[in-house]
Tab-separated table of C-alpha atoms in Angstrom:
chain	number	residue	atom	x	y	z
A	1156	UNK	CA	37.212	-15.983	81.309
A	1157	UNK	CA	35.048	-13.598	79.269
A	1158	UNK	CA	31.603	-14.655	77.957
A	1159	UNK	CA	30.796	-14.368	74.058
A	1160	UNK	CA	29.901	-10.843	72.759
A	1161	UNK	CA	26.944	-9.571	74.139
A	1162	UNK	CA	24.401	-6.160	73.080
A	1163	UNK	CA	24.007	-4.446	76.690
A	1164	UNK	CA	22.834	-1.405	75.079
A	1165	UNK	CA	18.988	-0.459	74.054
A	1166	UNK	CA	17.213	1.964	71.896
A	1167	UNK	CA	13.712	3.587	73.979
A	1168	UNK	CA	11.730	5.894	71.494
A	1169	UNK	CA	10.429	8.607	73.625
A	1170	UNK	CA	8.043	10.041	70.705
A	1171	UNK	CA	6.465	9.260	67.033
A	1172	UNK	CA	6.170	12.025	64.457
A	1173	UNK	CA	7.455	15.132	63.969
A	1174	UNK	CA	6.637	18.746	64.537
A	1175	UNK	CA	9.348	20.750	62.306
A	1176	UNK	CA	8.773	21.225	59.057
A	1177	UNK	CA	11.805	21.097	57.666
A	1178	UNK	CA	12.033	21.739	53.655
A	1179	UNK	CA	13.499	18.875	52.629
A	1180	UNK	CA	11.959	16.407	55.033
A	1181	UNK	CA	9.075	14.187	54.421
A	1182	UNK	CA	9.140	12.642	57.664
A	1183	UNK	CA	5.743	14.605	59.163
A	1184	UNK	CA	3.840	13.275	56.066
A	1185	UNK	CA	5.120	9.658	56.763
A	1186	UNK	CA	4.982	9.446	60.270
A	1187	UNK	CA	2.337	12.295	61.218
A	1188	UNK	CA	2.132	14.990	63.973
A	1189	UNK	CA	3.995	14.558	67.105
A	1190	UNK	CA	2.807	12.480	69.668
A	1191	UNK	CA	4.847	11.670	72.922
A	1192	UNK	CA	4.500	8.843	75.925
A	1193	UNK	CA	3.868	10.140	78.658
A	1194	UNK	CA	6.690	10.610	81.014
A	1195	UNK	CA	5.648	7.524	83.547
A	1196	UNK	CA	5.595	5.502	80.581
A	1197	UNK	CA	9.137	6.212	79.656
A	1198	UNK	CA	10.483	5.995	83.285
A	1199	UNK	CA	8.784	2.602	83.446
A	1200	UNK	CA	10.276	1.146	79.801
A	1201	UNK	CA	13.720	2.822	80.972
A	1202	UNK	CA	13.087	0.544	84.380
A	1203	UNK	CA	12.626	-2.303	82.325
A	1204	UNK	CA	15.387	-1.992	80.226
A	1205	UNK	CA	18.067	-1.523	83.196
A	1206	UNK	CA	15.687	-4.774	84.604
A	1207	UNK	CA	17.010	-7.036	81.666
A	1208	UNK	CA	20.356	-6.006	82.114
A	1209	UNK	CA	20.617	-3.349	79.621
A	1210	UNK	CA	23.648	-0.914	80.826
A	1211	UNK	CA	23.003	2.311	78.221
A	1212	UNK	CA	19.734	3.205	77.395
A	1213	UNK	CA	19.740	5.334	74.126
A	1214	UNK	CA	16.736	7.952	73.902
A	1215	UNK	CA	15.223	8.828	70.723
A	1216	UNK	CA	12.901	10.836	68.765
A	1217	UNK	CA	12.762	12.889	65.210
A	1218	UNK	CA	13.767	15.621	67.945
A	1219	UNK	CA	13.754	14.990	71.472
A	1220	UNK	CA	13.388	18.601	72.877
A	1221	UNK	CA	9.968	18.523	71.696
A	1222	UNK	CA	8.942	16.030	73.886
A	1223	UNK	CA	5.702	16.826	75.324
A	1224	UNK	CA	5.401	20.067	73.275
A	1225	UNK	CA	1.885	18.797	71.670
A	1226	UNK	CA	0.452	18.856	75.335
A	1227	UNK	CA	1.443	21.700	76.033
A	1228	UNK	CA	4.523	20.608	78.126
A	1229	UNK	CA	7.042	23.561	77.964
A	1230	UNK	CA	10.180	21.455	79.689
A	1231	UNK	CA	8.848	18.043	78.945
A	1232	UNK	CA	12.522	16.616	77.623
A	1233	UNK	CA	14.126	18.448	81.365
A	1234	UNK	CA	11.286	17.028	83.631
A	1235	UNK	CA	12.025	13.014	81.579
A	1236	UNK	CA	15.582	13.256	82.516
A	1237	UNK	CA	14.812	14.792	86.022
A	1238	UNK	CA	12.510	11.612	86.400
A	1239	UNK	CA	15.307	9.531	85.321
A	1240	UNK	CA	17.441	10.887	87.928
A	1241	UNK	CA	15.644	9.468	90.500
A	1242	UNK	CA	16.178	5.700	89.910
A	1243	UNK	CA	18.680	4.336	91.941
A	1244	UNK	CA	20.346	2.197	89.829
A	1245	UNK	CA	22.961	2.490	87.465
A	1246	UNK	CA	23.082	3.139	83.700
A	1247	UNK	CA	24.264	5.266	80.669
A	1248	UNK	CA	22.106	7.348	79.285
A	1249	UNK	CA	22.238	9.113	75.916
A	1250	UNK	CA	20.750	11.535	73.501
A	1251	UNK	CA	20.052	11.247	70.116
A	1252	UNK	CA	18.704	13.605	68.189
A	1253	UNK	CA	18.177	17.374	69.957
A	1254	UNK	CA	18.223	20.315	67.573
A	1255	UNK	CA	19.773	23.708	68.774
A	1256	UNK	CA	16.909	25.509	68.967
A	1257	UNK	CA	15.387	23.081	71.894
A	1258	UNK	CA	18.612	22.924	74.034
A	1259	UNK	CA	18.070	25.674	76.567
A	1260	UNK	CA	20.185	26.223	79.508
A	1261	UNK	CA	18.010	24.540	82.049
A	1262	UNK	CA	18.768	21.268	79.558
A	1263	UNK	CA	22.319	21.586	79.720
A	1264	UNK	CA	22.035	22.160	83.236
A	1265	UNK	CA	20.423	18.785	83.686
A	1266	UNK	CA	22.976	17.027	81.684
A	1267	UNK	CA	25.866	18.922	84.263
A	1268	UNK	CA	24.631	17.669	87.196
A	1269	UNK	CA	23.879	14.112	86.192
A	1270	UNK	CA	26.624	11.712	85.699
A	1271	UNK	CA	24.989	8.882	84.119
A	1272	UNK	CA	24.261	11.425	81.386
A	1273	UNK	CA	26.640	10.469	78.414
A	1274	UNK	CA	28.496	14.049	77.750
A	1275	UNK	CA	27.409	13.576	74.039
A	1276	UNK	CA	24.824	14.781	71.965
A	1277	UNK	CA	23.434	14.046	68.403
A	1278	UNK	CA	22.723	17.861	67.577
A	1279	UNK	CA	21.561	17.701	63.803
A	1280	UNK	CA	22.079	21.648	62.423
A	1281	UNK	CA	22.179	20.768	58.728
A	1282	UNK	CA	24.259	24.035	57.564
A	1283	UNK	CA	25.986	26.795	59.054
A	1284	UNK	CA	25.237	29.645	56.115
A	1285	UNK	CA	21.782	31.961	57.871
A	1286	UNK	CA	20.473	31.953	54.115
A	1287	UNK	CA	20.848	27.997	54.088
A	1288	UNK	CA	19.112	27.518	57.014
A	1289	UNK	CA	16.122	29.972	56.337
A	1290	UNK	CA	15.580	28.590	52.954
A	1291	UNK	CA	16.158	24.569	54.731
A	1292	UNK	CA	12.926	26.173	57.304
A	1293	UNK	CA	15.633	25.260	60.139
A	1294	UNK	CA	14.308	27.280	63.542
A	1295	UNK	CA	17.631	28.709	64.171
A	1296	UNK	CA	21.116	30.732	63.145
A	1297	UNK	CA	24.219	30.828	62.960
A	1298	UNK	CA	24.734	33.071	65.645
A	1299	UNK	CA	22.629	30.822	67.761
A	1300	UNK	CA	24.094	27.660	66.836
A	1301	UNK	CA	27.423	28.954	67.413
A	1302	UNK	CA	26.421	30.207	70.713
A	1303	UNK	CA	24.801	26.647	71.821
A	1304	UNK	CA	28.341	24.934	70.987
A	1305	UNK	CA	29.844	27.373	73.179
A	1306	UNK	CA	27.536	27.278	76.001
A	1307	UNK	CA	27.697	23.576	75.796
A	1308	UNK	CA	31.402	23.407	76.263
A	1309	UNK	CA	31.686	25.809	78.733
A	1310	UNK	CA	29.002	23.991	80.863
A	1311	UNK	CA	29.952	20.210	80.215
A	1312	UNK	CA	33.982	20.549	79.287
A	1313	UNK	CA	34.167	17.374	78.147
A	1314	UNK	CA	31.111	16.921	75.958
A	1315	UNK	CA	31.343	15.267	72.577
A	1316	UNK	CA	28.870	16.950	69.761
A	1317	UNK	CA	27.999	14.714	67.179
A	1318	UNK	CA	26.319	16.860	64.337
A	1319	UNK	CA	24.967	15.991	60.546
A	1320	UNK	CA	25.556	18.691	57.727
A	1321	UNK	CA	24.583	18.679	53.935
A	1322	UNK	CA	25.734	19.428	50.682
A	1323	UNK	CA	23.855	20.636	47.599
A	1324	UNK	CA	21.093	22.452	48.904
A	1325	UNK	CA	18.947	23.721	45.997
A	1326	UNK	CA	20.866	27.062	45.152
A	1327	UNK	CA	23.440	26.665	47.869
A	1328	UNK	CA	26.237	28.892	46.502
A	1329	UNK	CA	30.108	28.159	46.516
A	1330	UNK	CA	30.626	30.763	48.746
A	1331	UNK	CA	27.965	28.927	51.165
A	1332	UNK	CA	29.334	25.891	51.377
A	1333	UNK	CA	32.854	27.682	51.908
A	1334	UNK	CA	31.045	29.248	54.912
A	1335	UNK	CA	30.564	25.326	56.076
A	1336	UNK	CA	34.273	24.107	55.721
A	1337	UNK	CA	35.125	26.958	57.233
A	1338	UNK	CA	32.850	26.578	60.512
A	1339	UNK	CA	33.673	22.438	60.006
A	1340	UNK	CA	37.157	23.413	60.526
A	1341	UNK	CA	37.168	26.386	63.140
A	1342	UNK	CA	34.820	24.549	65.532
A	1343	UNK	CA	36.452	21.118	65.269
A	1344	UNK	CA	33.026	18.935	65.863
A	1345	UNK	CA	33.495	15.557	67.158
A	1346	UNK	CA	31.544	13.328	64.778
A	1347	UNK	CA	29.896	14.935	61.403
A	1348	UNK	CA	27.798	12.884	59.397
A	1349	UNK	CA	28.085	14.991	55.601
A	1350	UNK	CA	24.750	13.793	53.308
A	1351	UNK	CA	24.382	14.881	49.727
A	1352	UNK	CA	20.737	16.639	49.093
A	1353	UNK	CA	18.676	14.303	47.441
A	1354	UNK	CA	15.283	15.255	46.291
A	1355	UNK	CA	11.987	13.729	47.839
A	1356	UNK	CA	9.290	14.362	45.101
A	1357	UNK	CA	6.723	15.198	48.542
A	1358	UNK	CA	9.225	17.800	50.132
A	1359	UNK	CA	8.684	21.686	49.856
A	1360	UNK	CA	12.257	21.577	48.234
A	1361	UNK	CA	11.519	20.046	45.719
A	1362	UNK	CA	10.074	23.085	43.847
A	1363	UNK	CA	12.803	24.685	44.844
A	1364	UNK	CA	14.882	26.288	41.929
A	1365	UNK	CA	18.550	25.702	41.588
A	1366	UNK	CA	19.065	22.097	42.134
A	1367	UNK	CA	22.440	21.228	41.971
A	1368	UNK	CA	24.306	18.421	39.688
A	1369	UNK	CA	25.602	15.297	40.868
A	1370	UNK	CA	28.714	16.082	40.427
A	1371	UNK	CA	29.030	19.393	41.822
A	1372	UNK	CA	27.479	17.740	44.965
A	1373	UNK	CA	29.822	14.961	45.048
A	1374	UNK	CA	32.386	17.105	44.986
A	1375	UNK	CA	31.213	19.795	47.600
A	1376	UNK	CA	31.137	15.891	49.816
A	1377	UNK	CA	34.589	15.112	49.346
A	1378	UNK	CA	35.888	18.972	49.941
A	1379	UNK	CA	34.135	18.881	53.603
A	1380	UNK	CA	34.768	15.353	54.108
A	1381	UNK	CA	38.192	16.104	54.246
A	1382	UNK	CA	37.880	19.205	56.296
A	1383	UNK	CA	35.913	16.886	58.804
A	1384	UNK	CA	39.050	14.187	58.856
A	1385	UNK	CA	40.929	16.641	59.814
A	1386	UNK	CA	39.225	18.072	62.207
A	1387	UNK	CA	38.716	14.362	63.875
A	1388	UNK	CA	41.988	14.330	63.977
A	1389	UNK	CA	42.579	17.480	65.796
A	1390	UNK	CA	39.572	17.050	68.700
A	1391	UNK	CA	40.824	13.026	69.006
A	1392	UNK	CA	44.233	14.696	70.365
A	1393	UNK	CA	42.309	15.225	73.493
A	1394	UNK	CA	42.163	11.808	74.381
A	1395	UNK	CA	45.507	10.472	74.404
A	1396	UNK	CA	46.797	10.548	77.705
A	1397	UNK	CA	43.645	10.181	79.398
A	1398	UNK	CA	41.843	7.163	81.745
A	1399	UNK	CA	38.717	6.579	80.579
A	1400	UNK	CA	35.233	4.597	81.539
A	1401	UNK	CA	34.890	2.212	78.852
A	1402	UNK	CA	32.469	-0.599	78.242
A	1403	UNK	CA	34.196	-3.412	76.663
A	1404	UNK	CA	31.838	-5.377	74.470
A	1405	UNK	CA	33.708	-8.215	72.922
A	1406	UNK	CA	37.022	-9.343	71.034
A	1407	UNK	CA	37.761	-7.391	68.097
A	1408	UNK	CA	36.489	-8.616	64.771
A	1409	UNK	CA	39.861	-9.352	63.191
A	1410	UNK	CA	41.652	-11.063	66.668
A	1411	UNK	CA	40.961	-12.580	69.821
A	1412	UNK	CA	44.164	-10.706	70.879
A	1413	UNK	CA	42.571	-7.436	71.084
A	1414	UNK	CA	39.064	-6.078	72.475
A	1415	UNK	CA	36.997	-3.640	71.440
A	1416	UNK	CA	34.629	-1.097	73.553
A	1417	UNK	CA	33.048	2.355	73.746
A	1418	UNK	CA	33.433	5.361	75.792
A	1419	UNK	CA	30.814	7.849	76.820
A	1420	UNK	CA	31.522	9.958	73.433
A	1421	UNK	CA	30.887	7.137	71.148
A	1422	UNK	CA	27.446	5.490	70.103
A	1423	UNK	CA	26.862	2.150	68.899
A	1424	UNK	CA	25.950	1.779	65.512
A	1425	UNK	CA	27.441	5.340	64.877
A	1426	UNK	CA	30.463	6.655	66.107
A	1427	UNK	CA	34.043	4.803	66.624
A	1428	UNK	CA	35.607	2.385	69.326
A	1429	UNK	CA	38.052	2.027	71.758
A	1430	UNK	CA	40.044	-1.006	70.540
A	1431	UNK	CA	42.303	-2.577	73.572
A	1432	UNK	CA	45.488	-4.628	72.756
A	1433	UNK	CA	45.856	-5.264	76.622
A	1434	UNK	CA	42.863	-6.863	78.283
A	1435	UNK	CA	44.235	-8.979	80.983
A	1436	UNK	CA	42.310	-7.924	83.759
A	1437	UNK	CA	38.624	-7.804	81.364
A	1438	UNK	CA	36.700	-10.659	83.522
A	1439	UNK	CA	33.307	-9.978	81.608
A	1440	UNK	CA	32.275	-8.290	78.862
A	1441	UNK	CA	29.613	-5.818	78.767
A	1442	UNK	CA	31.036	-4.054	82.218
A	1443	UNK	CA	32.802	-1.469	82.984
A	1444	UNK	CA	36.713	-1.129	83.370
A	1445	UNK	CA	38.920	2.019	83.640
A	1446	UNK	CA	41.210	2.417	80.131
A	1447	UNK	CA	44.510	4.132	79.614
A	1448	UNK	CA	43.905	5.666	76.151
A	1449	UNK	CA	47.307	6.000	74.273
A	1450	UNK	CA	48.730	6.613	70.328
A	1451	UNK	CA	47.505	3.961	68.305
A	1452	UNK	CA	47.254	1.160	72.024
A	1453	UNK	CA	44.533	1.455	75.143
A	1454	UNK	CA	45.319	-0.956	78.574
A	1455	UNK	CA	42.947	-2.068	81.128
């Protein structure tokens, strides 16, 4: 019979502080420069994590491709997961947190050839629109944001892209955010969390002219909200159908009749579940089983 409900998944924080300077961020004035454990020190929390029992170690950072980058370290977030690699045991592993501009192909390469890397990644771009991001002091384009997606799904078919994009940017025009739907819907991202700009007194922004109402910003939310819906809809398609790795973690919420569990796309905390209405051969929960993903049902 299964145990109770059980957390076999762990946050390690690979780095404090941040090195962008992003316009609307205070985060480097809260939290100070950069500064990253070393890489032993990470491979030996990771080892203690997977020690305790912990399945799916969750890395995180204000950006993880800059880990290192204060000493000087020019692949310090490739040589981590190359350490990684090397233990023998195994685990999920998953990225939070990696701007565009710091996945380069030797990166992506890393996360191909290793299959305890989740095929996800938490790839905060903000806004699509080149003017947006120049005026946002984002360290990358369109073009080159566009480009990473590609090369991403081309190199790892079945990653899932979580991404987080905002409205009401001081002096974002309507034709700007149109620019965003427009990308929302054309590139069908798996997860989008939409935020509405809100003004921290301490941020470069906030001398910014053109501020934007309330209401046009709630509005701008609602348009791209829906655009994102649909777009869930349309990259969830590829799942039906399919067998799946899941972790089941416990009985769902609202019955004992049903169980509840993630695949490699979805993060705790963050992203959906798988919710099974046929568990009968789930022994334990907090393993792994193999699940038949269909409309609206997944079986063990």
């Amino acid at each position: 019979m299964c145990s109770s409900d059980l957390r076999n998944y762990a946050y390690l924080k690979i780095a404090e502080g941040c090195a962008k300077q992003c316009a609307f961020c205070i985060i480097p004035k809260i939290k100070g420069p950069l500064k990253s454990k070393s890489i032993e020190q990470v491979v030996k929390e990771f080892n203690a994590l997977l020690n305790e029992g912990i399945q799916e170690v969750i890395l995180i950072a204000q950006d993880l491709g800059d880990f290192g980058k204060e000493t000087r370290e020019k692949k310090g977030l490739e040589t981590l997961l190359e350490e990684i690699s090397k233990i023998d045991k195994p685990f999920w592993l998953r990225l939070l947190y990696l701007y565009p501009d710091e996945i380069t192909d030797e990166l992506i390469e890393v996360i191909a050839k290793e299959p305890r890397i989740c095929r996800y990644l938490d790839m905060p771009i903000q806004h699509i629109n080149n003017r947006m991001l120049k005026s946002m002091r984002r360290k990358t384009s369109k073009e080159e944001i566009i480009a990473t997606i590609q090369k991403l799904r081309k190199a790892v078919p079945d990653i899932v892209i979580r991404t987080s994009l905002m409205v009401g940017f001081p002096g974002e025009t309507e034709e700007e955010f149109e620019e965003l739907v427009d990308f929302v819907k054309e590139f069908a991202l798996d997860n989008i969390g939409i935020f509405k700009y809100s003004m921290e007194k301490e941020a470069p922004s906030a001398s910014y002219e053109g501020h934007i109402s309330e209401e046009v910003k709630e509005r701008r939310h609602a348009i791209l909200a829906k655009a994102q819906l649909e777009s869930v809809r349309k990259s969830s398609r590829k799942w039906i159908g399919r067998t799946v790795p899941v972790i089941v973690e416990g009985y769902h919420p609202e019955s004992q009749l049903l169980m509840r569990g993630r695949h490699y796309g979805q993060c705790p905390e963050i992203d959906g579940e798988v919710i099974i209405n046929d568990g009968r051969k789930v022994k334990e929960f907090g393993e792994l089983y193999k699940v038949e993903i269909k409309i609206g049902r997944a079986h063990v």
